[in-house]
Coordinates of C-alpha atoms in Angstrom, one line a residue:
M42 CA -10.0 15.8 -1.5
V43 CA -11.8 17.9 -3.9
G44 CA -13.9 17.3 -6.9
G45 CA -17.4 18.6 -7.7
M46 CA -20.0 19.0 -10.3
D47 CA -20.9 22.7 -10.6
G48 CA -23.4 22.3 -7.8
S49 CA -23.8 26.1 -7.4
G50 CA -25.1 26.7 -10.9
I51 CA -21.9 28.4 -12.1
R52 CA -21.1 27.3 -15.6
D53 CA -17.5 26.3 -16.1
G54 CA -17.4 24.3 -19.3
Q55 CA -16.2 25.0 -22.8
T56 CA -16.4 28.6 -23.7
G57 CA -16.0 30.1 -27.2
G58 CA -15.1 26.7 -28.6
A59 CA -12.0 26.3 -26.4
Y60 CA -11.4 23.1 -24.6
R61 CA -11.3 23.3 -20.8
V62 CA -9.4 20.5 -19.0
L63 CA -11.4 18.3 -16.6
A64 CA -9.5 19.6 -13.6
R65 CA -10.9 23.1 -14.3
K66 CA -14.2 22.1 -15.8
Y67 CA -15.2 20.1 -12.7
R68 CA -13.7 22.3 -10.1
P69 CA -15.8 22.4 -6.9
R70 CA -18.0 25.5 -6.5
S71 CA -19.5 25.0 -3.1
F72 CA -18.9 23.1 0.1
E73 CA -21.3 20.4 -1.1
D74 CA -19.0 19.6 -3.9
L75 CA -16.0 18.9 -1.7
V76 CA -15.2 15.2 -1.4
G77 CA -13.5 13.7 1.6
Q78 CA -13.3 16.9 3.7
E79 CA -16.3 16.4 6.1
P80 CA -14.5 17.4 9.3
M81 CA -13.6 20.8 7.9
V82 CA -17.1 21.4 6.5
R83 CA -18.7 20.4 9.8
T84 CA -16.4 22.9 11.7
L85 CA -17.1 25.7 9.3
T86 CA -20.9 25.0 9.4
N87 CA -21.0 25.3 13.1
A88 CA -18.8 28.4 13.1
F89 CA -20.8 30.2 10.5
S90 CA -24.1 29.4 12.1
T91 CA -23.0 30.7 15.5
G92 CA -21.1 33.7 14.1
R93 CA -17.7 32.5 15.4
I94 CA -15.8 33.4 12.2
A95 CA -12.1 33.6 12.6
Q96 CA -9.9 36.3 11.2
A97 CA -7.5 33.9 9.5
Y98 CA -7.6 30.4 8.2
M99 CA -4.7 28.1 7.3
L100 CA -5.3 25.3 4.7
T101 CA -2.7 22.7 4.3
G102 CA -2.4 19.4 2.4
V103 CA -0.5 17.7 -0.4
R104 CA -0.6 18.9 -4.0
G105 CA -3.8 18.6 -5.8
V106 CA -6.2 18.3 -2.8
G107 CA -7.8 21.7 -3.6
K108 CA -6.4 24.2 -1.1
T109 CA -6.8 27.2 -3.5
T110 CA -10.3 26.0 -4.6
T111 CA -11.3 25.6 -0.9
A112 CA -10.0 29.1 -0.2
R113 CA -12.2 30.5 -3.0
I114 CA -15.3 28.6 -1.7
L115 CA -14.6 30.0 1.7
A116 CA -14.3 33.5 0.4
R117 CA -17.6 33.0 -1.5
G118 CA -19.3 31.9 1.7
L119 CA -18.0 34.9 3.6
N120 CA -19.4 37.3 1.0
Y121 CA -22.5 35.3 0.0
A122 CA -25.5 37.5 -0.7
V123 CA -28.7 37.1 -2.6
P124 CA -30.8 40.2 -2.7
G125 CA -34.0 39.9 -0.6
K126 CA -33.0 36.3 0.6
V127 CA -29.6 36.0 2.2
D128 CA -27.3 38.7 3.5
R129 CA -24.9 37.0 5.9
P130 CA -21.9 34.6 5.8
T131 CA -23.1 31.0 5.2
I132 CA -21.8 27.8 3.7
D133 CA -25.3 27.1 2.3
M134 CA -25.2 28.5 -1.2
P135 CA -27.9 26.8 -3.2
E136 CA -28.0 29.5 -5.9
L137 CA -25.7 32.0 -7.4
G138 CA -25.1 35.1 -5.3
I139 CA -24.2 38.5 -6.6
H140 CA -20.4 38.0 -5.9
C141 CA -20.1 34.3 -6.5
A142 CA -19.1 34.1 -10.2
E143 CA -16.4 36.8 -9.9
I144 CA -14.9 35.2 -6.8
M145 CA -14.8 31.7 -8.2
E146 CA -13.2 33.0 -11.4
G147 CA -10.6 34.9 -9.4
R148 CA -11.5 38.4 -10.6
H149 CA -13.4 40.0 -7.7
V150 CA -11.9 43.3 -6.6
D151 CA -12.4 42.6 -2.9
V152 CA -10.9 39.0 -3.0
I153 CA -7.2 39.4 -3.6
E154 CA -5.2 36.3 -4.5
M155 CA -1.4 36.5 -4.1
D156 CA 1.2 33.9 -5.0
A157 CA 3.6 34.1 -2.0
A158 CA 6.2 32.3 -4.0
S159 CA 6.7 35.3 -6.3
N160 CA 5.5 38.0 -3.8
N161 CA 7.5 36.9 -0.8
G162 CA 9.3 40.1 0.3
I163 CA 8.5 42.6 3.1
D164 CA 7.6 45.2 0.4
H165 CA 4.7 43.0 -0.7
I166 CA 3.5 42.6 2.9
R167 CA 3.7 46.4 3.4
E168 CA 1.3 46.8 0.5
I169 CA -1.2 44.5 2.2
I170 CA -0.8 46.3 5.5
E171 CA -1.5 49.7 3.8
A172 CA -4.5 48.3 1.9
V173 CA -6.3 46.6 4.8
R174 CA -7.2 50.0 6.2
Y175 CA -9.7 50.6 3.4
K176 CA -13.1 48.9 3.4
P177 CA -14.2 46.6 0.6
V178 CA -15.6 48.1 -2.5
S179 CA -18.8 46.0 -2.8
A180 CA -18.4 42.8 -0.8
R181 CA -19.0 42.2 2.9
Y182 CA -15.3 41.3 3.6
K183 CA -12.0 42.1 1.9
V184 CA -10.4 38.6 1.7
Y185 CA -6.7 38.0 1.1
I186 CA -5.8 34.6 -0.2
L187 CA -2.0 33.8 0.0
D188 CA -1.0 30.6 -1.8
E189 CA 2.2 28.8 -0.8
V190 CA 2.5 31.1 2.2
H191 CA 5.5 29.1 3.5
M192 CA 7.6 30.8 0.8
L193 CA 7.3 34.2 2.5
S194 CA 10.6 35.5 3.9
G195 CA 11.3 35.8 7.6
A196 CA 10.9 39.6 7.5
A197 CA 7.6 39.2 5.6
F198 CA 6.2 36.9 8.2
N199 CA 7.3 39.2 11.0
G200 CA 5.8 42.2 9.2
L201 CA 2.4 40.4 8.9
L202 CA 2.1 39.3 12.5
K203 CA 0.5 42.4 14.0
T204 CA -2.0 42.8 11.2
L205 CA -2.8 39.1 11.3
E206 CA -3.5 39.2 15.0
E207 CA -5.7 42.3 15.0
P208 CA -7.0 43.0 11.5
P209 CA -9.9 45.4 10.8
E210 CA -13.3 43.8 11.1
H211 CA -13.8 43.9 7.4
V212 CA -10.6 41.9 6.6
K213 CA -10.1 38.1 6.5
F214 CA -7.0 36.1 5.6
I215 CA -6.9 32.7 4.0
F216 CA -3.5 31.0 3.7
A217 CA -2.7 27.8 1.7
T218 CA 0.5 25.8 1.9
T219 CA 2.0 22.4 1.2
E220 CA 4.8 22.8 3.7
I221 CA 3.1 23.5 7.0
R222 CA 6.2 22.9 9.0
K223 CA 7.9 25.9 7.3
V224 CA 5.3 28.3 8.6
P225 CA 6.4 30.0 11.8
V226 CA 4.5 28.9 14.9
T227 CA 3.7 32.6 15.6
V228 CA 1.7 32.7 12.4
L229 CA 0.0 29.3 13.0
S230 CA -1.1 30.4 16.4
R231 CA -3.1 33.2 14.9
C232 CA -5.0 31.0 12.4
Q233 CA -7.6 28.3 12.4
R234 CA -5.8 25.3 10.8
F235 CA -7.5 22.8 8.5
D236 CA -5.7 19.8 7.2
L237 CA -7.2 18.8 3.8
R238 CA -7.1 15.0 3.5
R239 CA -6.3 12.8 0.6
I240 CA -9.3 11.3 -1.1
E241 CA -9.8 7.6 -0.4
Q242 CA -9.4 5.4 -3.4
D243 CA -12.9 4.1 -3.5
R244 CA -14.4 7.6 -3.3
L245 CA -12.0 8.8 -5.9
V246 CA -13.1 6.0 -8.2
G247 CA -16.7 7.1 -7.7
L248 CA -15.8 10.7 -8.5
L249 CA -14.1 9.7 -11.7
R250 CA -16.9 7.4 -12.7
S251 CA -19.5 10.2 -12.4
I252 CA -17.3 12.5 -14.5
T253 CA -16.9 9.8 -17.3
V254 CA -20.7 9.4 -17.3
R255 CA -21.1 13.2 -17.8
E256 CA -18.4 13.1 -20.5
S257 CA -20.0 10.1 -22.2
V258 CA -16.7 8.2 -22.0
E259 CA -16.6 4.4 -21.7
I260 CA -13.9 3.1 -19.2
D261 CA -13.2 -0.2 -17.5
D262 CA -13.4 -0.4 -13.7
E263 CA -9.8 -1.7 -13.6
A264 CA -8.6 1.3 -15.6
L265 CA -10.4 3.7 -13.1
A266 CA -8.8 1.9 -10.2
M267 CA -5.4 2.3 -11.8
I268 CA -5.9 6.1 -12.3
A269 CA -7.1 6.5 -8.8
R270 CA -4.2 4.6 -7.4
A271 CA -1.7 6.5 -9.5
A272 CA -3.2 9.8 -8.3
E273 CA -2.4 9.0 -4.6
G274 CA -5.4 10.7 -3.2
S275 CA -5.2 13.9 -5.4
A276 CA -8.3 14.9 -7.3
R277 CA -6.4 17.2 -9.6
D278 CA -3.9 14.5 -10.5
S279 CA -6.7 12.0 -11.1
L280 CA -8.6 14.3 -13.4
S281 CA -5.4 15.2 -15.3
L282 CA -4.7 11.5 -15.8
L283 CA -8.3 10.8 -16.8
D284 CA -8.0 13.6 -19.4
Q285 CA -4.8 12.0 -20.7
A286 CA -6.4 8.6 -20.8
I287 CA -9.4 9.9 -22.7
A288 CA -7.1 11.3 -25.4
H289 CA -5.0 8.1 -25.4
G290 CA -8.0 5.8 -25.8
A291 CA -10.0 8.0 -28.2
G292 CA -13.2 7.7 -26.1
R293 CA -12.9 4.0 -25.1
I294 CA -10.5 3.4 -22.2
V295 CA -9.4 -0.1 -21.2
A296 CA -7.0 -1.2 -18.5
E297 CA -4.2 -2.1 -21.0
D298 CA -4.2 1.5 -22.4
V299 CA -3.9 3.0 -19.0
R300 CA -1.2 0.5 -18.0
G301 CA 0.8 1.4 -21.0
M302 CA 0.2 5.1 -20.6
L303 CA 1.4 5.1 -16.9
G304 CA 4.1 2.6 -17.4
L305 CA 2.5 0.3 -14.8
A306 CA 2.9 -3.4 -14.3
D307 CA 0.0 -5.8 -14.4
R308 CA -1.1 -6.2 -10.8
S309 CA -1.7 -9.9 -11.1
R310 CA 1.8 -10.4 -12.6
V311 CA 3.3 -8.4 -9.7
I312 CA 1.7 -10.8 -7.3
D313 CA 3.1 -13.7 -9.3
L314 CA 6.5 -12.0 -9.1
F315 CA 6.2 -11.7 -5.4
E316 CA 5.3 -15.4 -5.1
A317 CA 8.4 -16.4 -7.2
L318 CA 10.7 -14.2 -5.0
M319 CA 9.4 -15.6 -1.8
A320 CA 9.9 -19.1 -3.1
G321 CA 13.4 -18.3 -4.3
R322 CA 12.7 -19.0 -8.0
I323 CA 15.1 -16.5 -9.4
A324 CA 14.8 -17.4 -13.1
E325 CA 11.0 -17.2 -13.0
A326 CA 11.2 -13.8 -11.2
L327 CA 13.6 -12.3 -13.7
A328 CA 11.4 -13.6 -16.6
L329 CA 8.3 -12.0 -15.1
L330 CA 10.1 -8.7 -14.7
K331 CA 11.4 -8.8 -18.3
D332 CA 7.8 -9.6 -19.5
Q333 CA 6.5 -6.5 -17.8
Y334 CA 9.4 -4.4 -19.1
D335 CA 8.7 -5.5 -22.6
I336 CA 5.1 -4.3 -22.5
G337 CA 6.2 -0.9 -21.2
A338 CA 6.3 -1.2 -17.4
E339 CA 9.2 0.8 -15.8
P340 CA 11.5 -1.3 -13.6
G341 CA 11.2 1.2 -10.7
V342 CA 7.4 1.1 -10.9
V343 CA 7.5 -2.7 -10.7
L344 CA 9.6 -2.6 -7.6
Q345 CA 7.3 0.1 -6.1
D346 CA 4.3 -2.1 -6.8
L347 CA 6.1 -5.1 -5.2
A348 CA 6.8 -2.9 -2.1
A349 CA 3.2 -1.9 -2.0
F350 CA 2.0 -5.5 -2.1
T351 CA 4.6 -6.5 0.6
H352 CA 3.2 -3.7 2.8
L353 CA -0.3 -5.0 2.1
V354 CA 0.6 -8.6 3.1
T355 CA 2.3 -7.3 6.2
R356 CA -0.7 -5.2 7.2
I357 CA -3.0 -8.1 6.8
K358 CA -0.7 -10.3 8.9
V359 CA -0.6 -7.8 11.7
V360 CA -4.2 -6.4 11.3
P361 CA -6.4 -9.1 9.7
G362 CA -9.2 -6.6 9.3
A363 CA -7.2 -4.8 6.7
A364 CA -8.2 -7.4 4.2
E365 CA -11.8 -6.1 4.2
D366 CA -10.8 -2.9 2.3
G367 CA -13.6 -2.4 -0.1
G368 CA -11.4 -0.9 -2.8
M369 CA -9.2 -4.0 -3.1
P370 CA -10.0 -6.5 -5.9
E371 CA -11.1 -9.9 -4.7
A372 CA -8.3 -11.9 -6.2
E373 CA -5.7 -9.5 -4.7
R374 CA -7.4 -9.8 -1.3
R375 CA -7.4 -13.6 -1.4
R376 CA -3.8 -14.0 -2.5
A377 CA -2.6 -11.4 0.0
T378 CA -4.4 -13.2 2.8
E379 CA -2.8 -16.5 1.8
F380 CA 0.7 -15.0 1.8
A381 CA 0.0 -13.3 5.2
A382 CA -0.9 -16.7 6.7
A383 CA 2.2 -18.4 5.2
L384 CA 5.0 -15.9 5.5
P385 CA 6.7 -15.0 8.8
L386 CA 6.8 -11.3 9.7
R387 CA 10.6 -11.4 9.7
V388 CA 10.7 -12.5 6.1
L389 CA 8.3 -9.8 5.0
S390 CA 10.2 -7.1 6.9
R391 CA 13.5 -8.2 5.3
A392 CA 11.8 -8.1 1.8
W393 CA 10.5 -4.6 2.5
Q394 CA 13.9 -3.3 3.4
M395 CA 15.6 -4.9 0.4
L396 CA 12.9 -3.5 -1.9
L397 CA 13.4 0.1 -0.6
K398 CA 17.1 -0.2 -1.2
G399 CA 16.4 -1.6 -4.7
I400 CA 14.1 1.2 -5.6
E401 CA 16.8 3.8 -4.7
E402 CA 19.3 1.9 -6.8
V403 CA 17.0 1.7 -9.8
Q404 CA 16.1 5.4 -9.6
G405 CA 19.8 6.4 -9.5
S406 CA 21.0 3.9 -12.2
S407 CA 21.7 4.5 -15.8
R408 CA 20.5 0.9 -16.5
P409 CA 17.2 0.6 -14.5
L410 CA 16.4 -3.0 -15.7
A411 CA 19.8 -4.3 -14.7
A412 CA 19.5 -2.7 -11.3
A413 CA 16.1 -4.1 -10.8
D414 CA 17.4 -7.6 -11.8
M415 CA 20.1 -7.4 -9.2
A416 CA 17.6 -6.3 -6.5
L417 CA 15.3 -9.2 -7.3
I418 CA 18.2 -11.7 -7.3
R419 CA 19.2 -10.5 -3.8
I420 CA 15.6 -10.9 -2.5
A421 CA 15.2 -14.3 -4.0
H422 CA 18.6 -15.4 -2.7
A423 CA 17.7 -14.3 0.8
S424 CA 14.3 -16.1 0.7
D425 CA 15.9 -19.3 1.9
L426 CA 18.4 -17.8 4.2
P427 CA 17.8 -17.8 8.0
T428 CA 17.1 -14.5 9.7
P429 CA 19.5 -13.5 12.4
D430 CA 17.5 -15.0 15.2
E431 CA 17.0 -18.2 13.2
A432 CA 20.8 -18.4 12.6
L433 CA 21.3 -18.0 16.4
R434 CA 18.9 -20.8 17.1
L435 CA 20.8 -23.0 14.6
L436 CA 24.1 -22.2 16.2
K437 CA 22.7 -23.0 19.6
G438 CA 21.4 -26.3 18.2
G439 CA 24.8 -27.3 17.0
A440 CA 24.1 -26.7 13.3
T441 CA 25.9 -24.3 10.9
P442 CA 24.0 -21.3 9.8
L443 CA 25.8 -21.5 6.4
A444 CA 23.7 -24.5 5.5
P445 CA 20.3 -24.4 7.2
P446 CA 17.7 -27.0 6.4
S447 CA 15.8 -24.5 4.2
S448 CA 18.9 -23.8 2.0
A449 CA 19.4 -27.4 0.9
P450 CA 19.8 -27.3 -2.9
S451 CA 16.8 -28.5 -4.8
A452 CA 16.6 -30.3 -8.1
P453 CA 15.6 -28.1 -11.0
P454 CA 12.2 -28.6 -12.4
P455 CA 11.9 -29.3 -16.1
S456 CA 12.2 -26.1 -18.0
S457 CA 13.0 -25.2 -21.5
S458 CA 14.4 -21.8 -20.5
S459 CA 17.0 -23.1 -18.0
P460 CA 20.3 -24.6 -19.2
A461 CA 20.8 -28.3 -18.4
G462 CA 22.2 -28.8 -15.0
H463 CA 21.5 -25.2 -13.9
H464 CA 18.9 -23.9 -11.5
P465 CA 18.6 -20.5 -9.8
S466 CA 18.5 -22.1 -6.3
A467 CA 21.7 -24.1 -6.9
P468 CA 24.5 -23.7 -4.2
R469 CA 26.4 -20.5 -4.5
A470 CA 29.7 -22.1 -3.2
S471 CA 31.0 -25.6 -3.9
F472 CA 33.0 -27.8 -1.5
S473 CA 34.3 -31.3 -2.1
S474 CA 33.4 -34.0 0.3
G475 CA 37.1 -34.2 1.4
G476 CA 37.4 -30.6 2.3
P477 CA 38.0 -27.3 0.5
S478 CA 39.7 -27.4 -2.8
L479 CA 43.4 -26.5 -3.0
V480 CA 42.8 -24.4 -6.1
S481 CA 42.2 -20.7 -5.5
S482 CA 38.6 -19.8 -6.0
G483 CA 39.4 -16.8 -8.1
S484 CA 41.8 -18.6 -10.5
P485 CA 40.8 -19.5 -14.1
M486 CA 41.3 -23.1 -13.3
A487 CA 38.8 -22.9 -10.4
R488 CA 36.3 -21.1 -12.6
A489 CA 36.7 -23.8 -15.3
A490 CA 36.2 -26.5 -12.7
E491 CA 33.1 -25.1 -11.1
P492 CA 30.6 -26.8 -13.4
Q493 CA 32.2 -30.2 -12.9
M494 CA 32.4 -29.6 -9.1
A495 CA 28.8 -28.6 -8.9
A496 CA 27.7 -31.6 -10.9
S497 CA 29.9 -34.1 -9.0
A498 CA 29.5 -32.7 -5.5
P499 CA 27.2 -34.8 -3.3
Q500 CA 23.9 -33.1 -2.5
K501 CA 22.9 -33.1 1.1
A502 CA 19.3 -34.4 1.1
V503 CA 16.8 -34.8 3.9
P504 CA 15.5 -38.4 3.7
A505 CA 11.8 -38.7 3.5
I506 CA 11.8 -41.4 6.2
R507 CA 12.6 -38.6 8.7
F508 CA 9.0 -37.3 8.5
Q509 CA 7.5 -39.0 11.4
R510 CA 4.3 -36.9 11.4
F511 CA 2.3 -35.1 8.7
E512 CA 3.1 -31.8 10.5
D513 CA 6.8 -32.4 10.0
L514 CA 6.1 -32.7 6.2
V515 CA 4.2 -29.4 6.2
A516 CA 6.9 -27.7 8.2
F517 CA 9.5 -28.9 5.7
V518 CA 7.5 -27.6 2.7
G519 CA 7.3 -24.3 4.5
Q520 CA 11.0 -24.2 4.9
K521 CA 11.3 -24.6 1.2
R522 CA 9.1 -21.5 0.8
D523 CA 6.7 -23.3 -1.5
L524 CA 3.8 -21.3 -0.2
P525 CA 1.0 -22.6 -2.5
L526 CA 1.9 -26.2 -1.7
K527 CA 2.1 -25.5 2.1
L528 CA -1.3 -23.8 2.1
A529 CA -2.8 -26.7 0.1
L530 CA -1.4 -29.2 2.7
E531 CA -2.9 -27.1 5.6
R532 CA -6.3 -26.5 4.0
E533 CA -7.1 -29.3 1.6
V534 CA -5.6 -32.5 3.1
R535 CA -7.4 -34.8 5.6
V536 CA -4.9 -37.4 6.6
I537 CA -6.0 -41.1 6.5
R538 CA -2.6 -42.6 7.1
F539 CA 0.9 -41.3 7.4
E540 CA 4.1 -43.2 7.8
P541 CA 7.7 -42.7 6.7
G542 CA 7.7 -42.4 2.9
L543 CA 3.9 -42.6 2.5
L544 CA 0.9 -40.3 2.8
E545 CA -2.7 -41.4 2.2
F546 CA -5.2 -38.6 2.4
E547 CA -8.7 -37.5 1.4
P548 CA -8.8 -34.2 -0.4
T549 CA -11.3 -31.5 0.3
E550 CA -13.8 -30.5 -2.3
H551 CA -11.7 -27.5 -3.4
A552 CA -8.4 -29.3 -3.6
S553 CA -6.4 -29.4 -6.8
R554 CA -6.6 -32.6 -8.8
T555 CA -2.9 -32.7 -9.2
L556 CA -2.1 -32.1 -5.5
A557 CA -1.0 -35.7 -4.9
S558 CA 1.3 -35.9 -7.9
D559 CA 2.7 -32.4 -7.2
L560 CA 3.5 -33.2 -3.6
S561 CA 5.2 -36.5 -4.4
R562 CA 7.3 -34.9 -7.1
R563 CA 8.4 -32.0 -5.0
I564 CA 9.3 -34.1 -2.0
T565 CA 11.3 -36.4 -4.2
E566 CA 13.1 -33.5 -5.9
W567 CA 14.0 -32.0 -2.5
T568 CA 15.0 -35.1 -0.7
G569 CA 16.3 -37.4 -3.5
E570 CA 14.2 -40.2 -2.1
R571 CA 10.9 -41.6 -3.3
F572 CA 7.8 -40.4 -1.4
S573 CA 4.4 -42.0 -2.2
V574 CA 1.2 -40.0 -2.0
V575 CA -2.1 -41.8 -2.3
V576 CA -5.6 -40.4 -2.5
G577 CA -8.3 -42.3 -0.5
R578 CA -11.7 -41.9 1.1
G579 CA -13.1 -42.1 4.6
A580 CA -10.8 -39.8 6.5
T581 CA -11.9 -39.1 10.1
S582 CA -9.4 -36.3 10.8
E583 CA -9.7 -32.6 10.0
T584 CA -7.4 -30.5 8.0
I585 CA -4.7 -28.5 9.9
A586 CA -6.5 -25.3 9.1
E587 CA -9.8 -26.7 10.5
R588 CA -8.1 -27.8 13.7
Q589 CA -6.5 -24.4 14.1
E590 CA -9.8 -22.7 13.6
A591 CA -11.5 -24.9 16.1
E592 CA -8.8 -24.2 18.6
R593 CA -9.1 -20.5 18.0
L594 CA -12.8 -20.7 18.6
R595 CA -12.3 -22.7 21.8
Q596 CA -9.8 -20.1 23.1
K597 CA -12.2 -17.3 22.3
S598 CA -15.0 -19.1 24.0
D599 CA -12.8 -19.7 27.1
A600 CA -11.8 -16.1 27.1
K601 CA -15.4 -14.9 26.9
A602 CA -16.1 -17.0 30.0
D603 CA -13.4 -15.3 32.0
P604 CA -15.0 -12.8 34.4
L605 CA -12.5 -10.0 33.7
V606 CA -12.9 -10.3 29.9
A607 CA -16.7 -10.5 30.3
A608 CA -16.6 -7.2 32.3
V609 CA -14.5 -5.5 29.6
L610 CA -16.9 -6.6 26.9
A611 CA -19.8 -5.4 28.9
R612 CA -18.1 -2.0 29.5
F613 CA -17.4 -1.4 25.8
P614 CA -20.5 -2.3 23.7
G615 CA -19.6 -3.6 20.3
A616 CA -16.1 -4.8 21.3
E617 CA -15.2 -8.3 20.3
I618 CA -12.3 -10.7 20.9
V619 CA -10.1 -10.8 17.8
D620 CA -7.4 -13.1 18.9
V621 CA -6.1 -14.9 22.0
Q622 CA -2.5 -15.2 22.8
I623 CA -1.3 -17.1 25.8
R624 CA 1.8 -15.9 27.6
G625 CA 4.7 -18.2 27.6
E626 CA 3.8 -19.9 24.3
E627 CA 6.3 -19.6 21.5
S628 CA 5.5 -16.8 19.1
A629 CA 3.6 -17.7 15.9
E630 CA 6.4 -16.0 14.0
A631 CA 9.1 -18.3 15.4
P632 CA 11.0 -20.2 12.6
I633 CA 9.6 -23.6 11.7
A634 CA 11.4 -26.3 13.4
P635 CA 13.2 -28.8 11.1
P636 CA 11.8 -32.3 10.9
P637 CA 13.0 -34.6 13.7
V638 CA 16.1 -36.7 12.8
E639 CA 16.3 -40.4 13.3
A640 CA 16.9 -41.7 16.8
G641 CA 20.5 -41.6 17.9
D642 CA 23.2 -39.6 19.7
D643 CA 22.5 -36.5 17.6
A644 CA 18.8 -36.6 18.5
A645 CA 19.6 -37.0 22.2
E646 CA 21.9 -34.0 22.1
Q647 CA 19.3 -31.9 20.3
A648 CA 16.7 -33.0 22.9
D649 CA 19.1 -31.9 25.7
D650 CA 19.5 -28.5 24.0

């Protein structure tokens, strides 16, 4: 909200050799210095120019947005006077007036600042009621600034009402509060209310950059973005953090210093952690969390960053234009857009709820890392489980929701960190082919037999020959939650020939060199059968993404040709068609259908369903 550069000419720097913190040194001095409060400034400009000055103002907003500073600037504008030049209330204060310095330093006799938290009784209000009868000593108006006004007692509020509604002409009230809902409506109705906004991150970064230039401090753009993000729209918090970072970095601030100072996680590693969770790779997710913890990131902060990225992906999925946020790094925007295209909304919503629950557990736990581990395990475990509506579809289709196609166990990739024969996505319960074991699952014998049972139990695999179409293969990869591979198949593969067990394709110019080998290896791991992938040339077909984009453009073109849509577009200049959805078509968020099975009685029954 607030942050300025001594635009009025008042000096507020180091005095007498004493250091003044940045939050005070660069405190705004005029309305021009206010950042992000244009609606309030415009309203006050019109009110002052027409003489429609209210008797009371209510300033509200979160901590650090500058409510008290704005109150002082407003008091300065009410009493602004330059001998021989200006003698009326104004928000235009290009030079220092006769009362300005004393008002901004909080020592003017006619501008009385009170802390309502410590002066909240009816006796303190009686003193104000008695004092308002007397005219100001030297200024135009006697101004009362009550900070944290919501702390006044009920009797104090009631005692103030009459004076607040009909004060003497020479008295003005300015109230500030962070808890606007605790202020009685009888008081609010007698004030002009202004909600001070949080500063947008890109503007806050610009403010911090200008201050570092004035202070001759070198700082990375990434470090500035971290400070602005941690401040959550508060100028005072951002300046306090910048002050701390300058001391921490000894004049040269880099992202690693700020990350360690704030206990933050590396943003790119957080996105890697999100990808591992959505793919169900539990061991990798826990290793990424431990790496961040070892370099100083708090487990709760990592989960909060995960929740923030989940929210970002969900917003981009629902509102594609959200990806155009100028304050977002390009790599983060690109990866969030890819996740939004690949992940169903139901999966994102489930991850969001589980992260919120995990954050609460971490904050209330005596072992935050262990609590965060358990939260990540739950999320990764649920990544390949059906949502309630998917389970219902499986039940209706005659399948059991306990073993949906997407939860088929996968073979562990080679890894030096995983014990032999163990993989995080291995089945969580074991059953012999002849039925449930007669040994109690909780007995020592059962626990001793579990490794042998897991090793000897037959693994249910989906034969590669069941992929009758390339789209079936892409759907199967999506069920396995391997998002990078699924996106590569959709965007980088032009099919030349596809038949059961074989794919020949021409890669796009941006395709990975290892795409063919990666796909063949993963399909073989998942199904247990050999799947050949061959790179060729001369494809005549388009990629799935290109076909989808062409279809979207065709639908938009058809929609524009519709007379009703054309009339709407003509009625609202600048409007455009963002997307076209046809009623009756299955939602884009519906679960991916499993690959078709071989012809037979089961296929006929599924077709009937």
